Amino acid sequence: MRISVSAKPAVVVAIDGPSGTGKSSTSKAVAARLGLAYLDTGAQYRAITWWMLHHGVDVADPAAVAAAAATPDVVSGTDPQAPTITVDGTDVAAPIRGPEVTGAVSAVSAVPAVRERITELQRSIAAEATAGIVVEGRDIGTTVLPDADLKIFLTASEEVRAARRSGEIGRRGAEGVATTRADLARRDAADSSRAVSPLAQAGDATEVDTSHLTLDQVVDCVVTLVEDRKRPVS
Ligand SMILES: Nc1ncnc2c1ncn2[C@@H]1O[C@H](COP(=O)(O)OP(=O)(O)O)[C@@H](O)[C@H]1O
Ligand SMILES: Nc1ccn([C@@H]2O[C@H](COP(=O)(O)OP(=O)(O)O)[C@@H](O)[C@H]2O)c(=O)n1
């Protein structure tokens, strides 16, 4: 009798949700704890946006963005302890977090040619992650990896999200938080209403409201869900 030993299947975890719900922090920690790779898809959209701005492409003109979409070479490093992002070999980890990119990224990411390019890249990175991967974004569970083993949709109140993001970017006081809250609301509205793969919760995703949970509690919750859902070794 021939006994076939199949490799343990890799686990693919999709974590989606709006800004400030804790996607990046949670995904990195879950991946590190479980020995999985980590992909920040928002960083990829930010990187292509940075490239457009850097090369003088009019980001308000979808045709101009589409015409340039195939040119930049976006490369993501998927170690959750030290994720990296480069465009045409330039490390853009810092500039992609600046206000210019944040203000333009929703317009660029709404262009179908950009989404096609980046979605293809995301699928190939996930396919190559032999140990498994946590992929975070807006459309991972609905569009990029609809067959993910586990889909999580993180939420949190607008108030909490604005306070978290303000703390992160050093905006102080009630006025600072109100400005951040308006920025987040604008970006969420744009991301949720675009025609191609908008920010949306997959029907089979588990929703986790992080408003009143510590990061450790959220990580524990997701790790437990991953452990429960891992496909059995056959
Ligand atoms: N459960 C939590 N409780 C408190 N702060 C959190 C929690 N999750 C994330 N944060 C903080 O909120 C900010 C935004 O988190 P981040 O993971 O970048 O969110 P997202 O990727 O959804 O935009 C960061 O400063 C992070 O440290
Ligand atoms: N899968 C994804 C991930 C991000 N994005 C876009 O990229 C932007 C930046 O994503 P991000 O995850 O870095 O944003 P934050 O939640 O960190 O603020 C979002 O506002 C979306 O416009 C997307 O369209 N699809």
PDB file of N, CA and C in Angstrom, residues 20 23 32 36 49 61 64 66 68 80-81 83 95 101 112 155 157 168 172 174 177 195 201 208 216 224 233:
ATOM      1  N   GLY A  20      -8.026  52.602  11.351  1.00  0.00           N
ATOM      2  CA  GLY A  20      -7.966  52.786  12.796  1.00  0.00           C
ATOM      3  C   GLY A  20      -8.672  51.716  13.600  1.00  0.00           C
ATOM      4  N   LYS A  23      -6.219  46.933  12.182  1.00  0.00           N
ATOM      5  CA  LYS A  23      -5.848  45.882  11.218  1.00  0.00           C
ATOM      6  C   LYS A  23      -4.345  45.601  11.216  1.00  0.00           C
ATOM      7  N   ALA A  32       3.079  37.107  13.596  1.00  0.00           N
ATOM      8  CA  ALA A  32       4.310  36.822  14.349  1.00  0.00           C
ATOM      9  C   ALA A  32       4.073  35.657  15.303  1.00  0.00           C
ATOM     10  N   LEU A  36       3.413  33.106  10.615  1.00  0.00           N
ATOM     11  CA  LEU A  36       2.901  33.311   9.260  1.00  0.00           C
ATOM     12  C   LEU A  36       3.525  34.560   8.643  1.00  0.00           C
ATOM     13  N   THR A  49       0.569  55.242  -4.889  1.00  0.00           N
ATOM     14  CA  THR A  49       0.133  56.651  -4.821  1.00  0.00           C
ATOM     15  C   THR A  49       1.338  57.571  -4.674  1.00  0.00           C
ATOM     16  N   ASP A  61      -7.023  62.613 -12.013  1.00  0.00           N
ATOM     17  CA  ASP A  61      -7.392  62.222 -13.375  1.00  0.00           C
ATOM     18  C   ASP A  61      -7.262  60.692 -13.504  1.00  0.00           C
ATOM     19  N   ALA A  64      -5.152  59.359 -16.373  1.00  0.00           N
ATOM     20  CA  ALA A  64      -3.699  59.534 -16.215  1.00  0.00           C
ATOM     21  C   ALA A  64      -3.143  58.488 -15.252  1.00  0.00           C
ATOM     22  N   ALA A  66      -4.486  55.544 -14.612  1.00  0.00           N
ATOM     23  CA  ALA A  66      -4.571  54.233 -15.277  1.00  0.00           C
ATOM     24  C   ALA A  66      -3.424  54.054 -16.268  1.00  0.00           C
ATOM     25  N   ALA A  68      -0.497  55.159 -16.109  1.00  0.00           N
ATOM     26  CA  ALA A  68       0.799  54.956 -15.433  1.00  0.00           C
ATOM     27  C   ALA A  68       0.813  53.716 -14.540  1.00  0.00           C
ATOM     28  N   PRO A  80       6.556  39.687   9.456  1.00  0.00           N
ATOM     29  CA  PRO A  80       5.732  40.525  10.343  1.00  0.00           C
ATOM     30  C   PRO A  80       6.542  41.322  11.367  1.00  0.00           C
ATOM     31  N   GLN A  81       7.782  40.862  11.649  1.00  0.00           N
ATOM     32  CA  GLN A  81       8.621  41.594  12.608  1.00  0.00           C
ATOM     33  C   GLN A  81       9.265  42.805  11.944  1.00  0.00           C
ATOM     34  N   PRO A  83       8.254  44.354   8.338  1.00  0.00           N
ATOM     35  CA  PRO A  83       7.698  44.467   6.985  1.00  0.00           C
ATOM     36  C   PRO A  83       8.359  45.623   6.229  1.00  0.00           C
ATOM     37  N   PRO A  95       7.617  57.893   3.791  1.00  0.00           N
ATOM     38  CA  PRO A  95       6.801  58.883   3.070  1.00  0.00           C
ATOM     39  C   PRO A  95       5.375  58.447   2.762  1.00  0.00           C
ATOM     40  N   VAL A 101       0.153  61.590   0.725  1.00  0.00           N
ATOM     41  CA  VAL A 101      -0.252  60.261   0.241  1.00  0.00           C
ATOM     42  C   VAL A 101      -1.604  59.880   0.834  1.00  0.00           C
ATOM     43  N   PRO A 112      -9.614  51.256 -11.611  1.00  0.00           N
ATOM     44  CA  PRO A 112      -9.602  49.813 -11.862  1.00  0.00           C
ATOM     45  C   PRO A 112      -8.238  49.255 -12.292  1.00  0.00           C
ATOM     46  N   THR A 155     -14.019  46.280  13.358  1.00  0.00           N
ATOM     47  CA  THR A 155     -14.744  47.555  13.411  1.00  0.00           C
ATOM     48  C   THR A 155     -14.341  48.257  14.712  1.00  0.00           C
ATOM     49  N   SER A 157     -15.789  52.210  16.889  1.00  0.00           N
ATOM     50  CA  SER A 157     -16.569  53.446  16.728  1.00  0.00           C
ATOM     51  C   SER A 157     -15.688  54.517  16.082  1.00  0.00           C
ATOM     52  N   GLU A 168      -1.499  58.343  17.099  1.00  0.00           N
ATOM     53  CA  GLU A 168      -0.431  57.792  16.264  1.00  0.00           C
ATOM     54  C   GLU A 168       0.310  58.892  15.503  1.00  0.00           C
ATOM     55  N   ARG A 172      -2.967  66.655  18.585  1.00  0.00           N
ATOM     56  CA  ARG A 172      -3.428  66.745  19.977  1.00  0.00           C
ATOM     57  C   ARG A 172      -4.709  67.569  20.117  1.00  0.00           C
ATOM     58  N   ALA A 174      -8.929  68.337  21.300  1.00  0.00           N
ATOM     59  CA  ALA A 174     -10.235  67.996  20.721  1.00  0.00           C
ATOM     60  C   ALA A 174     -10.291  68.382  19.236  1.00  0.00           C
ATOM     61  N   VAL A 177      -8.423  65.798  17.136  1.00  0.00           N
ATOM     62  CA  VAL A 177      -9.176  64.543  16.997  1.00  0.00           C
ATOM     63  C   VAL A 177     -10.340  64.737  16.022  1.00  0.00           C
ATOM     64  N   ALA A 195     -16.597  51.940  -7.289  1.00  0.00           N
ATOM     65  CA  ALA A 195     -17.294  50.918  -8.075  1.00  0.00           C
ATOM     66  C   ALA A 195     -16.605  49.548  -7.984  1.00  0.00           C
ATOM     67  N   GLN A 201     -17.639  44.128   4.137  1.00  0.00           N
ATOM     68  CA  GLN A 201     -17.507  42.913   4.952  1.00  0.00           C
ATOM     69  C   GLN A 201     -17.986  41.725   4.129  1.00  0.00           C
ATOM     70  N   VAL A 208     -15.358  41.646  14.472  1.00  0.00           N
ATOM     71  CA  VAL A 208     -14.835  41.866  15.824  1.00  0.00           C
ATOM     72  C   VAL A 208     -14.812  43.372  16.071  1.00  0.00           C
ATOM     73  N   ASP A 216      -4.006  43.353  22.800  1.00  0.00           N
ATOM     74  CA  ASP A 216      -3.749  41.956  23.185  1.00  0.00           C
ATOM     75  C   ASP A 216      -5.021  41.121  23.140  1.00  0.00           C
ATOM     76  N   THR A 224      -7.205  32.639  18.407  1.00  0.00           N
ATOM     77  CA  THR A 224      -8.121  31.540  18.752  1.00  0.00           C
ATOM     78  C   THR A 224      -8.969  31.150  17.539  1.00  0.00           C
ATOM     79  N   VAL A 233      -4.883  18.304   9.335  1.00  0.00           N
ATOM     80  CA  VAL A 233      -3.806  17.693   8.560  1.00  0.00           C
ATOM     81  C   VAL A 233      -4.341  16.393   8.001  1.00  0.00           C
TER      82      VAL A 233
END
